[in-house]
Amino acid sequence: MATVAAPGVSDSSTISTRTWPREGLTRVPYWVFEAADVYAAEQQRLFEGPAWNYLCLEAEIPNAGDFRSTFVGQMPVVVVRDRDGAINAFENRCAHRGALLALDDRGTVKSFSCVYHAWNYDLKGNLKGVAFKNGVRGEGGMPPSFCMEDHGPRKLRVESVAGLVFATLLPSAPALHEYLGDEIVARIERVLGGRTPVVLGRFTQSLPNNWKLYVENVKDSYHASILHLFFTTFGLNRLSMRGGIIVDPSGGHHVSFSAIDRAAEKDQEYASQQLRSEHESYKLADPTLLEGFDEFPDGVTLQILSVFPGFVLQQIQNVIAVRQILPRAVDRTDLHWTYLGFADDTPQQRTIRHKQSNLVGAAGYVSMEDGCVGGFVQRGIASAADECAVLEMGGSTAESSESRATEASVRGFWKAYRAAMGL
């Protein structure tokens, strides 16, 4: 039995009492995707709690005054590089009347001035100026007791790994490296370490479902070669290929990886299942779409990595991208995609990255189905709040596995989620 508290309300103030199914990680109650009080409590306990939330790439703010506006859960946030070279993050909210400080997604500024009443903040988020603070002609203005140091937006603690900027609102949260663990850090470094990222493109995809349904999808290696016809038809990903699943001890972070195996491509297991993803008659009009280059010495051609609660780093052949999962309502999610190349790419490699970028995204040959399947679930469970999803593929634990025919990493998410939410 667990109590879910509303944001800004102490845990002793009960707004809802929920019971998780006795089967534990193998059952997920559908109310967790539908209940407004649970959604509200997530903002406090997850996003504004001890979790480290992805903000942006260091490469997106290379110079003093460069900023990005983003979100931690539903909280608007500014991340900016100051004149000392440090990266700061603070709530995108004027301390006066609550208006946004940064109205643009990105830019370069000397300071932040609220458009409403021109209260001014430095690049560390400190209030430095109040328009007409001393009044006009000796009248009006702020009282003598007003102290600018006492007013300002909430500041976040910022740390980076391999050029990825993360932040937390909890001063006592463990260091980012400790939060991620050595194995996850190594897998991030595998893709990004020692290289200078270059943003090739970005967009936002709106999803008609709860944010956790997309997180489940990311962690679900079981679905990848079943739902995604392109993966199996053209031999990019099959469960019979060499690969595995890594689930960190908390359960919240995961890696799914595989390597193209032309022998496995011709196996009979998929044909015997009579799956919609088996269509050998389909051909590409331009086969060069799948012609890549050897980028990593381990031969892994697909790696999907997630960091709890809402970050994804992907390598699908030579398509490198980061995804930021942002809740917008109980049944709506924004998914921010950022496609990456690297400063030392050759012109040929850059062309390959651009061409293969058609594999992913809202209309990607591989991932377009992910944009709608969460909506199918959200619609399907509309009258089933007291029913449960069944997560028994591959057992009942949330542990690493050499098999990808498992839901271990999905169970891992719910292990971390329940611990953070007290469910």
Coordinates of C-alpha atoms in Angstrom, one line a residue:
M1 CA 0.0 0.0 0.0
A2 CA 1.4 3.4 -0.9
T3 CA 0.5 7.0 -0.6
V4 CA 1.0 9.3 -3.6
A5 CA 1.4 13.0 -2.7
A6 CA 0.7 16.0 -4.9
P7 CA 3.6 18.3 -5.9
G8 CA 4.3 20.9 -3.1
V9 CA 2.3 18.8 -0.6
S10 CA 4.1 16.8 2.1
D11 CA 3.9 13.0 1.8
S12 CA 1.7 12.9 4.9
S13 CA -1.0 14.8 3.0
T14 CA -2.8 11.9 1.1
I15 CA -4.5 12.6 -2.1
S16 CA -4.6 9.0 -3.3
T17 CA -3.9 5.6 -2.1
R18 CA -2.8 3.0 -4.6
T19 CA -2.1 -0.7 -4.4
W20 CA 0.4 -2.3 -6.7
P21 CA -0.4 -5.8 -7.8
R22 CA 1.0 -8.6 -5.6
E23 CA 2.8 -10.1 -8.6
G24 CA 5.3 -7.3 -8.4
L25 CA 7.3 -6.4 -11.5
T26 CA 5.5 -8.8 -13.8
R27 CA 2.3 -6.8 -13.5
V28 CA 1.8 -3.0 -14.3
P29 CA -1.6 -1.5 -13.3
Y30 CA -3.1 0.6 -16.1
W31 CA -4.1 3.3 -13.7
V32 CA -0.4 4.3 -13.6
F33 CA -0.8 5.6 -17.1
E34 CA -4.2 7.3 -16.5
A35 CA -4.4 8.8 -13.0
A36 CA -4.0 12.6 -12.8
D37 CA -2.8 12.4 -9.2
V38 CA 0.0 9.9 -10.1
Y39 CA 1.0 12.1 -13.0
A40 CA 1.2 15.2 -10.7
A41 CA 3.2 13.3 -8.1
E42 CA 5.7 12.2 -10.7
Q43 CA 6.8 15.8 -11.2
Q44 CA 7.8 16.1 -7.5
R45 CA 9.1 12.6 -6.8
L46 CA 10.9 11.8 -10.1
F47 CA 11.7 14.8 -12.2
E48 CA 12.1 17.3 -9.4
G49 CA 13.5 14.7 -7.0
P50 CA 16.8 12.8 -7.0
A51 CA 16.8 11.9 -10.7
W52 CA 19.3 13.3 -13.1
N53 CA 17.5 14.8 -16.1
Y54 CA 19.1 15.3 -19.5
L55 CA 19.2 19.0 -20.6
C56 CA 21.3 19.4 -23.7
L57 CA 24.7 18.8 -25.3
E58 CA 27.7 20.8 -24.2
A59 CA 28.4 21.3 -27.9
E60 CA 25.1 23.2 -28.2
I61 CA 26.3 26.0 -25.9
P62 CA 30.0 26.3 -26.7
N63 CA 30.5 30.0 -25.9
A64 CA 29.7 32.4 -23.0
G65 CA 26.1 33.5 -23.2
D66 CA 25.0 30.6 -25.3
F67 CA 21.8 29.0 -23.9
R68 CA 19.2 26.4 -24.5
S69 CA 15.7 26.4 -23.0
T70 CA 14.4 23.0 -22.1
F71 CA 12.4 21.2 -19.4
V72 CA 12.8 19.0 -16.3
G73 CA 9.5 17.2 -16.4
Q74 CA 7.0 20.1 -16.8
M75 CA 9.4 22.7 -15.2
P76 CA 10.8 25.1 -17.8
V77 CA 14.6 25.4 -17.5
V78 CA 17.4 27.5 -19.0
V79 CA 20.8 26.0 -19.4
V80 CA 23.6 28.5 -20.2
R81 CA 27.3 28.8 -20.3
D82 CA 28.7 31.7 -18.2
R83 CA 31.8 33.8 -18.7
D84 CA 33.9 31.5 -16.6
G85 CA 33.0 28.6 -19.0
A86 CA 30.8 26.9 -16.4
I87 CA 27.4 25.5 -17.4
N88 CA 24.5 26.7 -15.2
A89 CA 20.8 25.7 -15.2
F90 CA 18.0 27.4 -13.5
E91 CA 14.2 27.6 -13.7
N92 CA 13.0 29.6 -16.6
R93 CA 10.8 31.8 -14.4
C94 CA 11.1 35.4 -13.3
A95 CA 11.0 35.7 -9.5
H96 CA 8.7 38.7 -9.8
R97 CA 5.5 37.5 -11.4
G98 CA 6.5 34.1 -12.9
A99 CA 6.9 35.0 -16.6
L100 CA 9.4 33.0 -18.7
L101 CA 12.9 34.5 -18.8
A102 CA 14.0 32.9 -22.1
L103 CA 11.3 32.9 -24.8
D104 CA 13.5 31.2 -27.5
D105 CA 14.6 27.6 -27.7
R106 CA 18.3 28.7 -28.1
G107 CA 20.4 31.8 -28.5
T108 CA 23.2 34.0 -27.1
V109 CA 22.7 36.6 -24.5
K110 CA 24.7 38.9 -22.1
S111 CA 22.0 38.4 -19.4
F112 CA 18.3 37.5 -19.1
S113 CA 15.8 40.2 -18.9
C114 CA 12.1 39.5 -18.2
V115 CA 10.0 40.9 -21.0
Y116 CA 7.1 41.7 -18.5
H117 CA 8.8 44.1 -16.1
A118 CA 12.5 44.0 -17.1
W119 CA 13.8 42.2 -14.0
N120 CA 17.4 41.2 -15.0
Y121 CA 19.4 38.1 -14.2
D122 CA 23.0 37.1 -14.8
L123 CA 24.2 33.9 -16.5
K124 CA 24.2 32.1 -13.2
G125 CA 20.5 32.9 -12.6
N126 CA 21.1 35.6 -9.9
L127 CA 18.8 38.6 -9.8
K128 CA 20.9 41.7 -10.7
G129 CA 18.4 44.4 -11.6
V130 CA 14.9 45.5 -10.8
A131 CA 13.4 48.2 -13.0
F132 CA 12.6 51.4 -11.0
K133 CA 13.7 49.7 -7.9
N134 CA 14.0 53.0 -6.1
G135 CA 10.8 54.4 -7.6
V136 CA 10.3 57.6 -9.6
R137 CA 10.9 61.0 -8.2
G138 CA 11.2 59.6 -4.7
E139 CA 7.9 57.8 -4.8
G140 CA 7.0 54.1 -5.2
G141 CA 9.6 51.5 -5.8
M142 CA 10.6 48.5 -3.7
P143 CA 10.7 48.7 0.2
P144 CA 14.1 49.2 1.8
S145 CA 13.9 45.6 3.2
F146 CA 13.9 44.1 -0.4
C147 CA 17.1 42.1 -1.0
M148 CA 17.7 40.9 -4.5
E149 CA 19.9 38.0 -3.2
D150 CA 16.8 36.6 -1.7
H151 CA 14.9 36.4 -5.0
G152 CA 15.5 34.2 -8.0
P153 CA 14.5 31.1 -9.9
R154 CA 15.3 27.7 -8.5
K155 CA 18.8 26.6 -9.5
L156 CA 19.8 23.1 -10.6
R157 CA 22.9 21.1 -9.9
V158 CA 24.7 20.4 -13.2
E159 CA 27.1 17.7 -14.3
S160 CA 28.2 16.2 -17.6
V161 CA 29.3 12.9 -19.1
A162 CA 30.8 12.6 -22.5
G163 CA 29.4 16.0 -23.5
L164 CA 25.8 15.3 -22.3
V165 CA 24.6 17.8 -19.8
F166 CA 22.4 16.5 -16.9
A167 CA 20.9 18.3 -13.9
T168 CA 19.1 17.5 -10.7
L169 CA 17.1 19.7 -8.3
L170 CA 18.1 17.7 -5.2
P171 CA 21.4 19.0 -3.7
S172 CA 21.9 15.6 -1.9
A173 CA 21.5 13.5 -5.0
P174 CA 24.5 11.2 -5.7
A175 CA 27.1 12.4 -8.3
L176 CA 26.0 11.8 -11.9
H177 CA 28.7 9.1 -12.5
E178 CA 27.5 7.2 -9.4
Y179 CA 23.9 7.6 -10.5
L180 CA 24.7 6.1 -13.9
G181 CA 27.2 3.4 -12.8
D182 CA 30.4 2.4 -14.5
E183 CA 28.8 0.1 -17.1
I184 CA 26.3 2.7 -18.3
V185 CA 29.0 5.4 -18.4
A186 CA 31.2 3.1 -20.4
R187 CA 28.4 2.5 -22.9
I188 CA 27.8 6.2 -23.3
E189 CA 31.6 6.8 -23.8
R190 CA 31.6 4.0 -26.4
V191 CA 29.4 6.2 -28.6
L192 CA 30.4 9.7 -27.7
G193 CA 33.7 9.6 -25.8
G194 CA 36.7 11.5 -27.3
R195 CA 34.6 13.0 -30.1
T196 CA 33.1 16.4 -30.7
P197 CA 29.4 16.1 -31.6
V198 CA 27.9 18.2 -34.4
V199 CA 24.1 18.7 -34.5
L200 CA 22.8 17.6 -37.9
G201 CA 19.1 18.2 -37.1
R202 CA 16.5 18.3 -34.5
F203 CA 12.7 18.2 -34.2
T204 CA 9.9 17.5 -31.7
Q205 CA 7.5 14.6 -32.1
S206 CA 4.1 14.7 -30.2
L207 CA 3.0 11.4 -28.9
P208 CA -0.7 10.7 -28.0
N209 CA 0.1 8.7 -24.8
N210 CA 1.5 8.8 -21.3
W211 CA 5.3 9.3 -21.2
K212 CA 5.9 6.0 -19.5
L213 CA 4.5 4.1 -22.4
Y214 CA 7.2 5.5 -24.6
V215 CA 9.9 4.7 -22.0
E216 CA 8.6 1.1 -21.9
N217 CA 8.8 1.0 -25.7
V218 CA 12.4 2.1 -25.7
K219 CA 13.4 -0.6 -23.2
D220 CA 11.3 -3.3 -24.9
S221 CA 13.7 -5.4 -27.1
Y222 CA 11.0 -8.0 -27.5
H223 CA 8.9 -5.7 -29.7
A224 CA 11.7 -4.3 -31.9
S225 CA 11.9 -7.0 -34.6
I226 CA 8.1 -7.7 -34.4
L227 CA 6.5 -4.3 -34.7
H228 CA 9.2 -2.8 -37.0
L229 CA 8.8 -4.5 -40.3
F230 CA 11.9 -2.8 -41.7
F231 CA 14.2 -4.1 -39.0
T232 CA 13.5 -7.8 -39.8
T233 CA 12.9 -7.5 -43.6
F234 CA 16.3 -5.9 -44.2
G235 CA 18.2 -7.8 -41.5
L236 CA 19.0 -4.9 -39.2
N237 CA 17.8 -6.5 -36.0
R238 CA 16.5 -9.9 -35.1
L239 CA 16.3 -11.6 -31.8
S240 CA 18.4 -14.4 -33.1
M241 CA 21.4 -12.1 -33.7
R242 CA 24.3 -11.7 -31.3
G243 CA 23.4 -9.2 -28.6
G244 CA 22.1 -8.8 -25.2
I245 CA 20.5 -6.6 -22.5
I246 CA 22.2 -4.7 -19.7
V247 CA 20.1 -3.6 -16.8
D248 CA 21.8 -1.6 -14.1
P249 CA 21.3 -2.6 -10.4
S250 CA 18.6 0.2 -9.8
G251 CA 16.7 -1.1 -12.8
G252 CA 16.3 2.4 -14.2
H253 CA 19.0 2.5 -16.8
H254 CA 19.4 -0.1 -19.6
V255 CA 21.3 -1.0 -22.8
S256 CA 20.0 -3.2 -25.6
F257 CA 22.6 -4.1 -28.3
S258 CA 23.0 -6.4 -31.3
A259 CA 25.2 -7.0 -34.3
I260 CA 24.1 -7.7 -37.8
D261 CA 24.5 -11.4 -38.6
R262 CA 23.8 -12.5 -42.2
A263 CA 23.5 -16.1 -41.1
A264 CA 20.8 -15.3 -38.6
E265 CA 19.1 -13.1 -41.2
K266 CA 18.1 -16.3 -43.0
D267 CA 16.9 -18.3 -40.0
Q268 CA 13.5 -19.9 -40.0
E269 CA 12.3 -18.8 -36.6
Y270 CA 10.7 -15.6 -37.8
A271 CA 9.1 -17.4 -40.8
S272 CA 7.7 -20.1 -38.5
Q273 CA 6.0 -17.4 -36.3
Q274 CA 4.1 -16.0 -39.4
L275 CA 4.9 -12.4 -38.2
R276 CA 4.0 -9.3 -40.1
S277 CA 7.6 -8.4 -39.9
E278 CA 8.8 -11.1 -42.3
H279 CA 8.5 -9.9 -45.9
E280 CA 11.4 -11.1 -48.0
S281 CA 9.7 -9.8 -51.2
Y282 CA 10.2 -6.2 -50.2
K283 CA 13.2 -4.5 -51.8
L284 CA 14.7 -1.0 -51.5
A285 CA 14.7 1.2 -54.6
D286 CA 18.0 2.6 -53.3
P287 CA 20.0 -0.1 -51.5
T288 CA 22.7 2.4 -50.6
L289 CA 20.4 3.6 -47.8
L290 CA 21.9 0.7 -45.7
E291 CA 25.5 1.0 -46.8
G292 CA 27.4 2.2 -43.8
F293 CA 30.9 2.3 -42.4
D294 CA 32.6 0.5 -39.5
E295 CA 32.4 3.0 -36.7
F296 CA 32.9 0.9 -33.6
P297 CA 35.5 -1.9 -33.2
D298 CA 33.1 -4.2 -31.3
G299 CA 31.0 -4.8 -34.4
V300 CA 27.8 -3.8 -32.6
T301 CA 25.4 -2.2 -35.2
L302 CA 22.6 -1.3 -32.8
Q303 CA 22.8 0.1 -29.3
I304 CA 19.8 1.7 -27.5
L305 CA 20.7 3.1 -24.1
S306 CA 18.3 4.8 -21.7
V307 CA 18.9 6.8 -18.5
F308 CA 16.1 7.0 -15.9
P309 CA 13.7 8.7 -16.1
G310 CA 13.6 10.1 -19.7
F311 CA 16.8 10.0 -21.8
V312 CA 17.8 7.9 -24.7
L313 CA 21.1 7.6 -26.7
Q314 CA 20.8 5.6 -29.9
Q315 CA 23.2 4.1 -32.4
I316 CA 21.3 2.4 -35.2
Q317 CA 24.1 1.6 -37.7
N318 CA 25.6 5.0 -38.3
V319 CA 22.6 7.1 -37.1
I320 CA 23.6 8.6 -33.7
A321 CA 20.9 10.5 -31.9
V322 CA 19.7 11.6 -28.5
R323 CA 16.1 11.6 -27.4
Q324 CA 14.5 13.5 -24.6
I325 CA 11.2 12.2 -23.3
L326 CA 9.1 15.0 -21.8
P327 CA 5.6 14.6 -20.1
R328 CA 3.0 17.1 -21.3
A329 CA -0.2 15.6 -19.9
V330 CA -1.4 12.3 -18.6
D331 CA -2.0 11.2 -22.2
R332 CA 0.5 13.4 -24.1
T333 CA 4.3 13.3 -24.5
D334 CA 6.8 15.4 -26.4
L335 CA 9.8 13.6 -27.8
H336 CA 12.8 15.8 -28.7
W337 CA 15.1 14.2 -31.2
T338 CA 18.7 15.5 -31.9
Y339 CA 20.6 13.9 -34.7
L340 CA 24.4 13.9 -34.3
G341 CA 27.5 13.7 -36.5
F342 CA 31.0 14.4 -35.4
A343 CA 33.6 17.1 -36.2
D344 CA 36.0 14.6 -37.7
D345 CA 33.4 12.9 -40.1
T346 CA 34.6 12.7 -43.7
P347 CA 32.2 14.1 -46.3
Q348 CA 31.3 10.5 -47.2
Q349 CA 30.6 9.6 -43.6
R350 CA 28.4 12.7 -43.2
T351 CA 26.4 11.8 -46.3
I352 CA 25.9 8.3 -44.9
R353 CA 24.6 9.7 -41.6
H354 CA 22.2 12.0 -43.4
K355 CA 20.9 9.2 -45.6
Q356 CA 20.5 6.7 -42.7
S357 CA 18.7 9.4 -40.6
N358 CA 15.7 8.4 -42.6
L359 CA 15.6 5.2 -40.6
V360 CA 14.5 7.0 -37.4
G361 CA 12.2 9.7 -36.2
A362 CA 8.4 10.3 -36.6
A363 CA 8.4 9.1 -40.2
G364 CA 11.5 6.8 -40.0
Y365 CA 11.4 3.6 -41.9
V366 CA 12.3 1.8 -38.6
S367 CA 10.6 3.8 -35.9
M368 CA 7.5 5.4 -37.3
E369 CA 5.4 2.6 -35.7
D370 CA 6.6 3.8 -32.2
G371 CA 4.8 7.1 -32.7
C372 CA 1.4 5.4 -32.8
V373 CA 1.7 2.2 -30.8
G374 CA 1.7 4.0 -27.5
G375 CA -1.5 5.7 -28.6
F376 CA -3.0 2.3 -29.3
V377 CA -2.3 1.3 -25.7
Q378 CA -3.6 4.6 -24.3
R379 CA -6.8 4.1 -26.2
G380 CA -7.0 0.4 -25.4
I381 CA -6.8 0.8 -21.7
A382 CA -9.4 3.7 -21.5
S383 CA -11.8 1.6 -19.4
A384 CA -9.3 -0.8 -17.8
A385 CA -7.8 1.2 -15.0
D386 CA -8.1 -1.8 -12.6
E387 CA -6.6 -4.2 -15.1
C388 CA -2.8 -4.9 -15.5
A389 CA -0.2 -5.4 -18.2
V390 CA 1.6 -8.8 -18.1
L391 CA 5.4 -8.6 -18.2
E392 CA 6.6 -12.3 -18.0
M393 CA 8.6 -12.6 -21.1
G394 CA 12.1 -13.8 -20.0
G395 CA 11.1 -14.3 -16.4
S396 CA 10.2 -12.1 -13.5
T397 CA 13.5 -10.3 -12.6
A398 CA 15.1 -7.1 -13.8
E399 CA 18.5 -8.4 -14.6
S400 CA 21.0 -8.3 -17.5
S401 CA 20.5 -11.1 -20.1
E402 CA 22.2 -12.5 -23.1
S403 CA 18.8 -13.0 -24.7
R404 CA 16.8 -10.1 -26.0
A405 CA 13.5 -12.1 -26.0
T406 CA 12.9 -10.7 -22.6
E407 CA 11.1 -7.8 -20.8
A408 CA 13.8 -7.6 -18.1
S409 CA 14.7 -3.9 -18.9
V410 CA 11.0 -2.9 -18.9
R411 CA 10.6 -4.6 -15.5
G412 CA 13.7 -2.7 -14.5
F413 CA 12.0 0.6 -15.2
W414 CA 9.2 -0.3 -13.0
K415 CA 11.6 -1.4 -10.3
A416 CA 13.2 2.1 -10.3
Y417 CA 9.9 3.9 -10.7
R418 CA 8.2 2.1 -7.8
A419 CA 11.3 2.9 -5.6
A420 CA 11.2 6.6 -6.5
M421 CA 7.4 6.9 -6.2
G422 CA 7.0 4.8 -3.1
L423 CA 4.5 2.5 -4.8

